[in-house]
Short mmCIF file of C-alpha atoms in Angstrom, two decimals:
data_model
loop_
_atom_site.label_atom_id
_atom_site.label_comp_id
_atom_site.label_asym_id
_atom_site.label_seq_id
_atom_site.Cartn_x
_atom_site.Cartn_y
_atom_site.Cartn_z
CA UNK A 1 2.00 14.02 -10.58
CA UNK A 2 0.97 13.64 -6.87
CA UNK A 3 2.44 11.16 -4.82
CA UNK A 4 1.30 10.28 -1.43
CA UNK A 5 3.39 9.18 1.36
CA UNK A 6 2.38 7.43 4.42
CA UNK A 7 4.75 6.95 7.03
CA UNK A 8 5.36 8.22 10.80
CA UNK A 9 6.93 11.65 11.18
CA UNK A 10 8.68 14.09 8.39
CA UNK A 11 11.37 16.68 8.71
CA UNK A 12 10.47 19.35 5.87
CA UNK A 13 13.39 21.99 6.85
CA UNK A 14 16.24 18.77 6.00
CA UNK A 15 18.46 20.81 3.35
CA UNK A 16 17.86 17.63 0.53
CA UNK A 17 14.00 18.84 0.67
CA UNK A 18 14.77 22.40 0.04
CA UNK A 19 12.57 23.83 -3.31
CA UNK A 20 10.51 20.27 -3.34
CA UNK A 21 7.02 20.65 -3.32
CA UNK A 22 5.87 18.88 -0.47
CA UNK A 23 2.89 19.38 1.26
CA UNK A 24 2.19 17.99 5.07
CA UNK A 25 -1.38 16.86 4.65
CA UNK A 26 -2.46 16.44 8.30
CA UNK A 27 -2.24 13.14 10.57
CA UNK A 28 -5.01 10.58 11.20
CA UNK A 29 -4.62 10.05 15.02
CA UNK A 30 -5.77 12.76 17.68
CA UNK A 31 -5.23 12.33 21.38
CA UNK A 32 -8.60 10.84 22.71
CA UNK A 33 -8.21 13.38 25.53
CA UNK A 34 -7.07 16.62 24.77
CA UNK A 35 -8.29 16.39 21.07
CA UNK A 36 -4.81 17.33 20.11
CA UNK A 37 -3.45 15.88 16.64
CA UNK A 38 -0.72 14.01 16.86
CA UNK A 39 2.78 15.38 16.13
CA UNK A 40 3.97 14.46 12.84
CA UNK A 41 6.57 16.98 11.57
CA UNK A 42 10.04 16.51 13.73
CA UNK A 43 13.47 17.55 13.42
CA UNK A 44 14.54 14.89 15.80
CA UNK A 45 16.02 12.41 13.54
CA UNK A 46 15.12 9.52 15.90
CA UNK A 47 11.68 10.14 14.93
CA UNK A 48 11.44 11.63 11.69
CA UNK A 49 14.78 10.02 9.74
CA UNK A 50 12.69 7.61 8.43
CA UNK A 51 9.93 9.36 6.94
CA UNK A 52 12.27 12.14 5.30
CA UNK A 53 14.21 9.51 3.73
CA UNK A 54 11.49 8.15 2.20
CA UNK A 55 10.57 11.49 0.69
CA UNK A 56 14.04 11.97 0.10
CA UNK A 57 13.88 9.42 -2.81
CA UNK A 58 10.95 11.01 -4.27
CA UNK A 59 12.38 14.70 -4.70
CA UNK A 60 15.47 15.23 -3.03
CA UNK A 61 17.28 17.68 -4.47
CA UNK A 62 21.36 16.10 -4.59
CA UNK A 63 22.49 18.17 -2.30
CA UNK A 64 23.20 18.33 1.22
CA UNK A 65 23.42 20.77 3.98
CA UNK A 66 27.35 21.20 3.52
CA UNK A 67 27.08 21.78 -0.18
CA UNK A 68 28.21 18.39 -0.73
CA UNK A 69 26.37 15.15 -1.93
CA UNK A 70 22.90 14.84 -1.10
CA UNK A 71 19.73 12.48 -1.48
CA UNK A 72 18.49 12.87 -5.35
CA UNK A 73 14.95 11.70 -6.32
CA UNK A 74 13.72 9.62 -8.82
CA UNK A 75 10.69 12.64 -9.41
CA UNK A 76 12.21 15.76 -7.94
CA UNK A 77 9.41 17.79 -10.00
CA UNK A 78 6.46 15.62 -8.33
CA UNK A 79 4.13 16.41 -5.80
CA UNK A 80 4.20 14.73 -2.72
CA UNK A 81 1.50 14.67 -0.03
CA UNK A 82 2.72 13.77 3.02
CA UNK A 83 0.15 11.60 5.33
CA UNK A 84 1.40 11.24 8.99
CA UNK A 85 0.53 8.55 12.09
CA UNK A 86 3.01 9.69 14.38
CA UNK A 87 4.71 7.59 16.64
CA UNK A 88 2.72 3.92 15.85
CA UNK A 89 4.07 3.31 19.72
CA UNK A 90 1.05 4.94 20.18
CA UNK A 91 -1.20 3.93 17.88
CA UNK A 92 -3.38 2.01 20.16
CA UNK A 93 -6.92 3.46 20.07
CA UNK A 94 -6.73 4.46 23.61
CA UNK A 95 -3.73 7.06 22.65
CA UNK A 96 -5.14 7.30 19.32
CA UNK A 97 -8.71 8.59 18.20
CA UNK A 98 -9.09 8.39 14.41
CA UNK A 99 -9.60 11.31 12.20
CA UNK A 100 -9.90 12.44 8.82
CA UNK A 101 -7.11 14.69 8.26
CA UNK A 102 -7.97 15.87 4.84
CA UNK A 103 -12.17 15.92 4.79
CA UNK A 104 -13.76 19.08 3.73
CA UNK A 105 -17.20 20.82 5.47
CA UNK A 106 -19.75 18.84 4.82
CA UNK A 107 -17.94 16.06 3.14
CA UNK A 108 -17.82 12.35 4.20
CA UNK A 109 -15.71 11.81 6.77
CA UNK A 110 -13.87 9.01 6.25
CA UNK A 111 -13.06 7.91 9.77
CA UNK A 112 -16.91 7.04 10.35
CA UNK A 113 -18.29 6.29 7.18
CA UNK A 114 -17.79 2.32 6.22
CA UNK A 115 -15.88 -0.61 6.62
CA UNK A 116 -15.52 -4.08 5.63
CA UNK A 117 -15.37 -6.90 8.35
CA UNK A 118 -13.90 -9.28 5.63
CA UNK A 119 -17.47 -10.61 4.65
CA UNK A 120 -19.48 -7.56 4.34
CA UNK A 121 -19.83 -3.74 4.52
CA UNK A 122 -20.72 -2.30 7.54
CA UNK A 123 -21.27 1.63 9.13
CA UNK A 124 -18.40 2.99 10.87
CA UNK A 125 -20.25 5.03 14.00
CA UNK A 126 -17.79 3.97 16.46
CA UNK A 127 -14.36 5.21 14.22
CA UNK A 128 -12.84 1.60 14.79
CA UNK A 129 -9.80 1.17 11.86
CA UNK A 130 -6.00 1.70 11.16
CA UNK A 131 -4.68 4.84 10.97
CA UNK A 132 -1.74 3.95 7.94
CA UNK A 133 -4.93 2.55 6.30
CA UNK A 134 -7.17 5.73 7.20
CA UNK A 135 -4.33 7.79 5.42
CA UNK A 136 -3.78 6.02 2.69
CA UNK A 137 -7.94 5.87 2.41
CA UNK A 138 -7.83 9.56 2.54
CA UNK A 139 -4.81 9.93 0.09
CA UNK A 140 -7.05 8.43 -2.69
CA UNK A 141 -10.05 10.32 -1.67
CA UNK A 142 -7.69 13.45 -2.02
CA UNK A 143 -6.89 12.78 -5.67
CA UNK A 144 -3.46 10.96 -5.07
CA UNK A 145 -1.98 9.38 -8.87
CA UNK A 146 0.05 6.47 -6.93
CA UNK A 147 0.59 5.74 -2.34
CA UNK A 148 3.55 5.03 -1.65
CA UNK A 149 3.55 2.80 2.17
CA UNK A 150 6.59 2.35 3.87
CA UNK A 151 5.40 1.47 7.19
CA UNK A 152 3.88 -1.91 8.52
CA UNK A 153 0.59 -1.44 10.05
CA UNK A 154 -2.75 -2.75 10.17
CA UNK A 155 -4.94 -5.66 10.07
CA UNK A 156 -5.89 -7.58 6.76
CA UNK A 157 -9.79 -5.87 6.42
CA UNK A 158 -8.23 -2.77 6.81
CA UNK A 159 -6.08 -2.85 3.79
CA UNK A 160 -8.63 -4.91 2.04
CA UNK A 161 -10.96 -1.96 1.82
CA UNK A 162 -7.74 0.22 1.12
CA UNK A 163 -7.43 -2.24 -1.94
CA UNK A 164 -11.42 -1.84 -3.13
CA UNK A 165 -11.06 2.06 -3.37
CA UNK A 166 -7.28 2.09 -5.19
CA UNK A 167 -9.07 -0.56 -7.73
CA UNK A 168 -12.33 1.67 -8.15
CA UNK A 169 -10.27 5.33 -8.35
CA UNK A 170 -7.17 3.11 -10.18
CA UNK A 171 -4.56 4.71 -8.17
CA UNK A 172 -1.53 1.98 -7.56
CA UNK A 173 -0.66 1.10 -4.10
CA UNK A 174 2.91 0.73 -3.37
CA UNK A 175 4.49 -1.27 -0.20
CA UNK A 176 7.91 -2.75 0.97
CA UNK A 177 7.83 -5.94 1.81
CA UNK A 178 9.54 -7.47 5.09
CA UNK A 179 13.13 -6.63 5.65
CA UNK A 180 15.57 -8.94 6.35
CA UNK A 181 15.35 -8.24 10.69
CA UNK A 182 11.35 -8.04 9.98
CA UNK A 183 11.14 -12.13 8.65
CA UNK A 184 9.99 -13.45 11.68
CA UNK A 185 8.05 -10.69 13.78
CA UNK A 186 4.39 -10.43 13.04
CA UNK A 187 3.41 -7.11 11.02
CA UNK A 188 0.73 -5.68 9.25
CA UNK A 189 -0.30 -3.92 6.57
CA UNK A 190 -0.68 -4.55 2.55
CA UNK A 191 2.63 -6.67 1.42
CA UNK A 192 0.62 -9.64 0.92
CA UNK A 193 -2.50 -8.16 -0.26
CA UNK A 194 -4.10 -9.33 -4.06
CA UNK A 195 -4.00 -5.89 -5.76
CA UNK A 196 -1.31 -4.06 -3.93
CA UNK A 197 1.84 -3.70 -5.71
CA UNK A 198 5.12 -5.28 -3.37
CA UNK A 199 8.18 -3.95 -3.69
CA UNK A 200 11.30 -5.82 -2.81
CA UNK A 201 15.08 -4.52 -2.61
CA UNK A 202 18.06 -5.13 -4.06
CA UNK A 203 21.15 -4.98 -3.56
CA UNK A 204 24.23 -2.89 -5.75
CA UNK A 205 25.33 -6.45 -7.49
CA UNK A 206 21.45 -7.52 -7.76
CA UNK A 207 20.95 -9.84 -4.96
CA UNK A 208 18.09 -9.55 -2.58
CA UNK A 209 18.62 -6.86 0.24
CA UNK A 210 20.82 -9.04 3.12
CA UNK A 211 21.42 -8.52 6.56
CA UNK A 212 25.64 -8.54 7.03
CA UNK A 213 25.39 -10.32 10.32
CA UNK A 214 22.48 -12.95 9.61
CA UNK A 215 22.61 -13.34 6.29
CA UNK A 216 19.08 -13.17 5.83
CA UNK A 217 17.40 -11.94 3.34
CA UNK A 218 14.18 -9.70 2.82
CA UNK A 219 10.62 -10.47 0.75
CA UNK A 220 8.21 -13.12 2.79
CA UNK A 221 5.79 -12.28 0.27
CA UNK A 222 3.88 -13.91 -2.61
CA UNK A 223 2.37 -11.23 -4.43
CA UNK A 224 5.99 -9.12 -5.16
CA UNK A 225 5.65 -6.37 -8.35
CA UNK A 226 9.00 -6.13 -8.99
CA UNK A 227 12.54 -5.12 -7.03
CA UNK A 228 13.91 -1.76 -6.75
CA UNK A 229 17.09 -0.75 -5.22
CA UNK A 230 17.59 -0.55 -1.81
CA UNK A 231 20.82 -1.04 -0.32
CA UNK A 232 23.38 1.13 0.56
CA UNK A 233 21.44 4.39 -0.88
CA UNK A 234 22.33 8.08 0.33
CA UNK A 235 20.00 9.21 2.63
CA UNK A 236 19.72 12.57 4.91
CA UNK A 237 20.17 11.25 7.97
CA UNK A 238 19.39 8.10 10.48
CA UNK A 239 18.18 7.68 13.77
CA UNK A 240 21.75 9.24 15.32
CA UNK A 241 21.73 12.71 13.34
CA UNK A 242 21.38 14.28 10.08
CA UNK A 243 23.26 14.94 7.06
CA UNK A 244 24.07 11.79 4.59
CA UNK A 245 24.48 9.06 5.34
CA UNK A 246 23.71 5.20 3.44
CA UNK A 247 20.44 4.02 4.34
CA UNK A 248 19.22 0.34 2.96
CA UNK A 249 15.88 -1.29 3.17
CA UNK A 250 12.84 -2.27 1.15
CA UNK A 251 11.22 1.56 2.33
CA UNK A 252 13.53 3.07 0.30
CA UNK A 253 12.80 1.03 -2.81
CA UNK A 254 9.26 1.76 -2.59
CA UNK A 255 8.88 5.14 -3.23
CA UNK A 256 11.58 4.79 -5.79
CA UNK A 257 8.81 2.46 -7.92
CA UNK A 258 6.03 4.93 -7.06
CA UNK A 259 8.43 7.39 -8.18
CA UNK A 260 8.58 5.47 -11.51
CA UNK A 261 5.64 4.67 -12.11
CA UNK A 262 4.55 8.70 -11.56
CA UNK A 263 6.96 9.60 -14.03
CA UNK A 264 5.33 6.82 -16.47
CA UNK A 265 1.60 8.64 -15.78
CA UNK A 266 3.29 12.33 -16.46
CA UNK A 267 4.85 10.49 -19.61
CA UNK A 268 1.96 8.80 -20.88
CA UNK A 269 -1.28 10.90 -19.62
CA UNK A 270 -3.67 9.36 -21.90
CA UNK A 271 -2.23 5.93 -20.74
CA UNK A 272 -4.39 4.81 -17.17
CA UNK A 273 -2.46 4.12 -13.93
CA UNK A 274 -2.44 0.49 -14.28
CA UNK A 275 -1.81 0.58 -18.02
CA UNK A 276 1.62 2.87 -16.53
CA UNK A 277 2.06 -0.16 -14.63
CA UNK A 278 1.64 -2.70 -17.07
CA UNK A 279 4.61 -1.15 -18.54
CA UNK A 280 6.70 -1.50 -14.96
CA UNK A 281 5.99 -5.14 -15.06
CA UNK A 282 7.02 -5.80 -18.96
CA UNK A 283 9.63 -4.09 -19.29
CA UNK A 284 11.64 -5.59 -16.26
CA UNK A 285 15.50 -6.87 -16.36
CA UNK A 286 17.79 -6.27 -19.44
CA UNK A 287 14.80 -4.40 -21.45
CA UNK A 288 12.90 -4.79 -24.00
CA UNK A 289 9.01 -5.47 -24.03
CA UNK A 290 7.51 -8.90 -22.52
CA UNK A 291 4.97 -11.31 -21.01
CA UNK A 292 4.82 -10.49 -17.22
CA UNK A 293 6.71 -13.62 -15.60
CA UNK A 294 6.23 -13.56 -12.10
CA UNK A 295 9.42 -15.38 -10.12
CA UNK A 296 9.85 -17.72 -7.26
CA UNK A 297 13.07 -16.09 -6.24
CA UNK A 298 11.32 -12.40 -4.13
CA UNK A 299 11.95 -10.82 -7.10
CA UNK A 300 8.30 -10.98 -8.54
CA UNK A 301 8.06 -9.98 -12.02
CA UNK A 302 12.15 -8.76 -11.91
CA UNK A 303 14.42 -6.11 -11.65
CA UNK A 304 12.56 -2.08 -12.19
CA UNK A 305 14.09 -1.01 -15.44
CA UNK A 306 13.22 2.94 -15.24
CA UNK A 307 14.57 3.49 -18.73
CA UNK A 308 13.36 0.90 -20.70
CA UNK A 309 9.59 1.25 -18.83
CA UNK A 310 9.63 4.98 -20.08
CA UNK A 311 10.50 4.23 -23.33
CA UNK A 312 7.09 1.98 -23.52
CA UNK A 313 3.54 3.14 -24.28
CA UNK A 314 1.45 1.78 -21.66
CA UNK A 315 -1.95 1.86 -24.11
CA UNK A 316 -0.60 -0.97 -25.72
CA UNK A 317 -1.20 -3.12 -22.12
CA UNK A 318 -4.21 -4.31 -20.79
CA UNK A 319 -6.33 -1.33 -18.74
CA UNK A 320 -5.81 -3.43 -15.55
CA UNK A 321 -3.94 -3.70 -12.68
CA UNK A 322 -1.58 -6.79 -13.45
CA UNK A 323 -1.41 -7.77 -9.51
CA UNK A 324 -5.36 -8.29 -9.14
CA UNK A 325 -5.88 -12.01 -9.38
CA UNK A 326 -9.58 -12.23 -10.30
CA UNK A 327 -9.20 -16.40 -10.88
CA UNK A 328 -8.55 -19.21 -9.21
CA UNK A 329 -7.46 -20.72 -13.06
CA UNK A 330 -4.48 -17.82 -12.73
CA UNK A 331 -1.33 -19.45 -12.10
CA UNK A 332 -0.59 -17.63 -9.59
CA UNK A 333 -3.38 -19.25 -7.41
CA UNK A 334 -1.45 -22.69 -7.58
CA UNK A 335 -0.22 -24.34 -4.81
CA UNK A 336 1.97 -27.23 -4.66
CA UNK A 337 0.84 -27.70 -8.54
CA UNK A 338 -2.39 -27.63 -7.74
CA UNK A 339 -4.84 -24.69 -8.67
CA UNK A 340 -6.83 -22.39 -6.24
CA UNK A 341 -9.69 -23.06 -4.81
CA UNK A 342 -12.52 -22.95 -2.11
CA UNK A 343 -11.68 -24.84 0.95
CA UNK A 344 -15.04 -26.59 2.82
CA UNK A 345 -15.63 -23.59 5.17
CA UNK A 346 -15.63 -20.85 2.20
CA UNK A 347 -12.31 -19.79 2.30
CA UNK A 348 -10.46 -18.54 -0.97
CA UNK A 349 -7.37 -20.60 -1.21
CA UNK A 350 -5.06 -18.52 -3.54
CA UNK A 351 -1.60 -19.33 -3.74
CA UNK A 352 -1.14 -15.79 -4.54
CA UNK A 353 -2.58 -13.67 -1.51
CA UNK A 354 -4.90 -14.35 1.38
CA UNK A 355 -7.30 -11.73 0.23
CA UNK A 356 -9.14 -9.90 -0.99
CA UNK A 357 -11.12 -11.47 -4.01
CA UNK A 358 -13.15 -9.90 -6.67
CA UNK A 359 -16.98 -11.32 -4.19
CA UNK A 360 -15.44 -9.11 -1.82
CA UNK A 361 -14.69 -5.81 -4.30
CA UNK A 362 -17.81 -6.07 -6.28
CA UNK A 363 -19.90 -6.22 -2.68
CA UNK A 364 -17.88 -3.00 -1.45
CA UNK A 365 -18.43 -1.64 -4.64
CA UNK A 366 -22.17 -1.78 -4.71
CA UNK A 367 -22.29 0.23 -1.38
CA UNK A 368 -19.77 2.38 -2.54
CA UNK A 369 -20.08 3.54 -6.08
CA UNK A 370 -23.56 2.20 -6.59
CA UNK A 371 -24.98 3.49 -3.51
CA UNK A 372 -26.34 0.58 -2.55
CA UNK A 373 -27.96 0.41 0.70
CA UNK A 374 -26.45 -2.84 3.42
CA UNK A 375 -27.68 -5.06 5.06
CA UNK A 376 -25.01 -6.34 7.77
CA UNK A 377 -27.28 -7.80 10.12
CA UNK A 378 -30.64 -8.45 8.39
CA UNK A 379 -32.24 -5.18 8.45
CA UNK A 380 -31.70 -2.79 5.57
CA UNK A 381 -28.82 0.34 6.39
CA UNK A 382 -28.23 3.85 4.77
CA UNK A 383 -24.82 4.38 4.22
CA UNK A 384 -23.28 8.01 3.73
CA UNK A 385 -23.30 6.65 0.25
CA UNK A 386 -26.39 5.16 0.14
CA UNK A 387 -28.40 6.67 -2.99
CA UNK A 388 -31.44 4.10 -3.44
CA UNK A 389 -34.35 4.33 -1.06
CA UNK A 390 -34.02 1.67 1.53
CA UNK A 391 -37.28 -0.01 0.60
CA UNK A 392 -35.45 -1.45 -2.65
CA UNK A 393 -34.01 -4.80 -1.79
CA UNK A 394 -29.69 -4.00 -2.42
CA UNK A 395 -28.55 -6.48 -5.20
CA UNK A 396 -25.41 -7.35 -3.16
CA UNK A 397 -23.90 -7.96 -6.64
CA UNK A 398 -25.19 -11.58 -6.64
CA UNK A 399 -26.57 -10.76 -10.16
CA UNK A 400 -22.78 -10.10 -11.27
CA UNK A 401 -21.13 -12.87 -9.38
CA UNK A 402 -20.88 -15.04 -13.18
CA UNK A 403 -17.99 -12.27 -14.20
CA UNK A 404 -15.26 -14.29 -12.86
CA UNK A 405 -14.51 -17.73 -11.93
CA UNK A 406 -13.85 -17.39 -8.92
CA UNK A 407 -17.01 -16.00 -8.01
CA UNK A 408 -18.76 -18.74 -9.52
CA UNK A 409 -16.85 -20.78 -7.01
CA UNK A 410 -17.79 -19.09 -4.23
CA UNK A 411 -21.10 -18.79 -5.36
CA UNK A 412 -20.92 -22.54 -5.90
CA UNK A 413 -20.13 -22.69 -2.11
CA UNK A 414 -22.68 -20.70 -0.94
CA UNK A 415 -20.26 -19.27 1.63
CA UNK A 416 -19.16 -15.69 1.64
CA UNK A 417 -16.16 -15.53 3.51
CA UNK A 418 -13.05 -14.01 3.01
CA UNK A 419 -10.63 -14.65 5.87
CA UNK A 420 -6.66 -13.60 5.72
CA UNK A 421 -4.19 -16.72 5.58
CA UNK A 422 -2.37 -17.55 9.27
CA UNK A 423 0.08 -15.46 8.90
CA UNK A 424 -1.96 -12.66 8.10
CA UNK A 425 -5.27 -13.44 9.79
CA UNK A 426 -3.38 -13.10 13.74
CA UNK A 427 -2.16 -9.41 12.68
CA UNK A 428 -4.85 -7.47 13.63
CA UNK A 429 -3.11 -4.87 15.32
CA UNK A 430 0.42 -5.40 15.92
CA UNK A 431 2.73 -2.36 13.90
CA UNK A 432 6.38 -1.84 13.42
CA UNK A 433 8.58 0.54 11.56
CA UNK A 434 10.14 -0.73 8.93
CA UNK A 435 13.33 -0.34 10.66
CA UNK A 436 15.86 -1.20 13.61
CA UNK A 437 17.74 1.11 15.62
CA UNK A 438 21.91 1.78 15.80
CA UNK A 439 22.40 -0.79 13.16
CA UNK A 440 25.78 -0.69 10.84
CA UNK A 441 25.01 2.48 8.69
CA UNK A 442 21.20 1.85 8.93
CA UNK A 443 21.19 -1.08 7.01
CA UNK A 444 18.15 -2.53 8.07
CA UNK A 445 15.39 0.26 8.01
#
């Protein structure tokens, strides 16, 4: 199984990672200037603790530079790709240039090729995107069987188009959600996204992941998968030095559900992705096989139960991914008891996520499976995926729009637009790390 990783830096030479098969797939931000790439292998734990920890929990090998105790990973015979930003200090498109880190002569370079402004597709020429979204983008291209995000970057469109692709290739999309020092700064990235799969943490006795000193408590998202633990794990090092140490924080349960659900897809091959994940989200809590029942308390559909999701065939579950709300009749599009629907400007209001919706996917979709030609501002485009001749009027998908209620409603409407919720829609470029610095045993990363 193949596991990507996006984060910031990596440190392949830290003793846990010794005989893992991880390969450093390249970095998505060049210096506009020089043309240099952007360093993204480090053994300065101040940058690169983060990002090895997160591999750490993927294929770590138990032991540690002394011989002792080391990180162990959930899949320490998986493949991980490792897709680097660098410092997101610096990515600001006037310190970073965009590339494809991963496209192959003559292939379609995903850095100029499309993207989607939220209402339609649109050509790429000028390179303008995210470059956690770029990798993750290129991850799938690549082949990736599950992402696993443990950074916060990115504005909503960016992600949403992330979103399209992992539907159309079904290949899951894992991301933390906020931790507990993150609640009230504005981020980016997917944790809120219809489609991705949020991943909370826990704690050793089961209670959310909790900051000592505030008490608060990490989630701040609607659309949570399921929680994973994440406090008080062994690490290889933190910002101060390497060698183990306890690490805690909602990046550390990620790639230990990505982890899980990789092993499910090596368990099950002739199960799909999201079947493998179908399984994640039954089989939650004290075990056993059961209706997904998504929870009010951050803990979305409960506590990842590795066992007793392994000991489930996934082709018994619906071939879908069970965090795509296609409906504004799913319950998880209610809001104060009331059910989804279109506000008076065209806006999707989902209880669930902000966006994106199925109008939205089966547009992108048409431009980028069917190779339909656009038409952004009137005039018919070519796309690098175009395949019809641009004297064929592009269907848009309107003839398809009666698949789902909720594009009836839109349709209904008669306004296409697909805008991110407050919260979401004022993060258009603003990125953090998913972590704080010289905090008690790195509690908060």
């Amino acid at each position: 199984m193949k596991i990507a990783v996006i984060d910031t830096f990596v440190n392949p030479d830290a003793p846990e990672l010794a005989g893992a098969n991880l390969q450093v797939r390249g970095t998505t931000c060049v210096d506009p200037d020089s043309g240099e790439p952007h360093q993204i292998v480090s053994d300065d734990p101040d940058q690169a603790a983060h990002g090895t920890n997160v591999v750490s929990m993927l294929v770590g090998n138990g032991v540690a530079g002394d011989g002792g105790l080391g990180a162990r990973g959930i899949a320490p015979e998986a493949e991980v790709w490792f897709y680097g930003v660098g410092d997101l200090d610096q990515a600001g498109s006037d310190q970073c240039k965009l590339q494809d880190p991963t496209v192959e002569e003559g292939g379609i370079d995903l850095a100029h090729d499309i993207t989607w402004s939220g209402r339609k597709v649109e050509n790429n020429t000028s390179g303008l995107g995210d470059s956690t979204a770029l990798a993750a983008r290129a991850a799938i291209r690549d082949g990736a069987d599950v992402v696993s995000v443990s950074v916060l970057a990115g504005g909503p469109t960016d992600w949403d188009q992330v979103i399209f692709e992992s539907l159309i290739a079904e290949v899951p999309i894992f991301v933390g959600v906020l931790n507990p020092d993150d609640l009230f700064a504005l981020q980016g990235g997917p944790y809120m996204h219809n489609g991705a799969f949020a991943i909370n943490a826990i704690e050793e006795d089961g209670s959310l992941l909790t900051d000592r000193e505030t008490g608060m408590t990490s989630g701040a998202s609607g659309t949570i998968a399921v929680a994973a633990p994440g406090g008080r794990l062994l690490g290889v090092g933190d910002d101060e030095g390497w060698g183990p140490r306890l690490i805690s924080g909602t990046s550390y349960a990620t790639p230990l559900a990505a982890g899980a659900a990789a092993l499910g897809m090596q368990k099950y091959p002739d199960a799909s992705p999201f079947q493998v994940t179908q399984a994640m989200l039954r089989t939650t809590g004290s075990g056993g096989v059961h209706e997904i029942e998504w929870g009010l308390d951050e803990l979305g559909a409960g506590y990842l139960n590795v066992m007793e999701m392994l000991k489930a065939d996934p082709s018994q579950f619906p071939d879908e991914n069970p965090q795509w709300v296609t409906s504004l009749d799913d319950p998880r599009c209610e809001q104060d008891g009331k059910p989804g629907y279109i506000a008076d400007n065209g806006q999707v209001m989902c209880g669930w996520s902000a966006s994106p919706f199925v109008e939205g996917y089966e547009k992108y979709r048409a431009a980028y499976v069917d190779g339909e030609p656009i038409a952004p501002f009137g005039e018919l485009e070519a796309t690098p995926y175009t395949t019809q001749p641009l004297d064929e009027e592009p269907a848009q998908v309107a003839e398809s729009a009666g698949v789902s209620p909720l594009m009836v409603a839109l349709a209904v409407v008669g306004v296409l637009v697909l805008l991110g919720g407050i919260a979401v829609a004022i993060v258009l470029v603003v990125v953090s790390r998913k972590r704080r610095r010289n905090r008690e045993q790195t509690t908060t990363y």
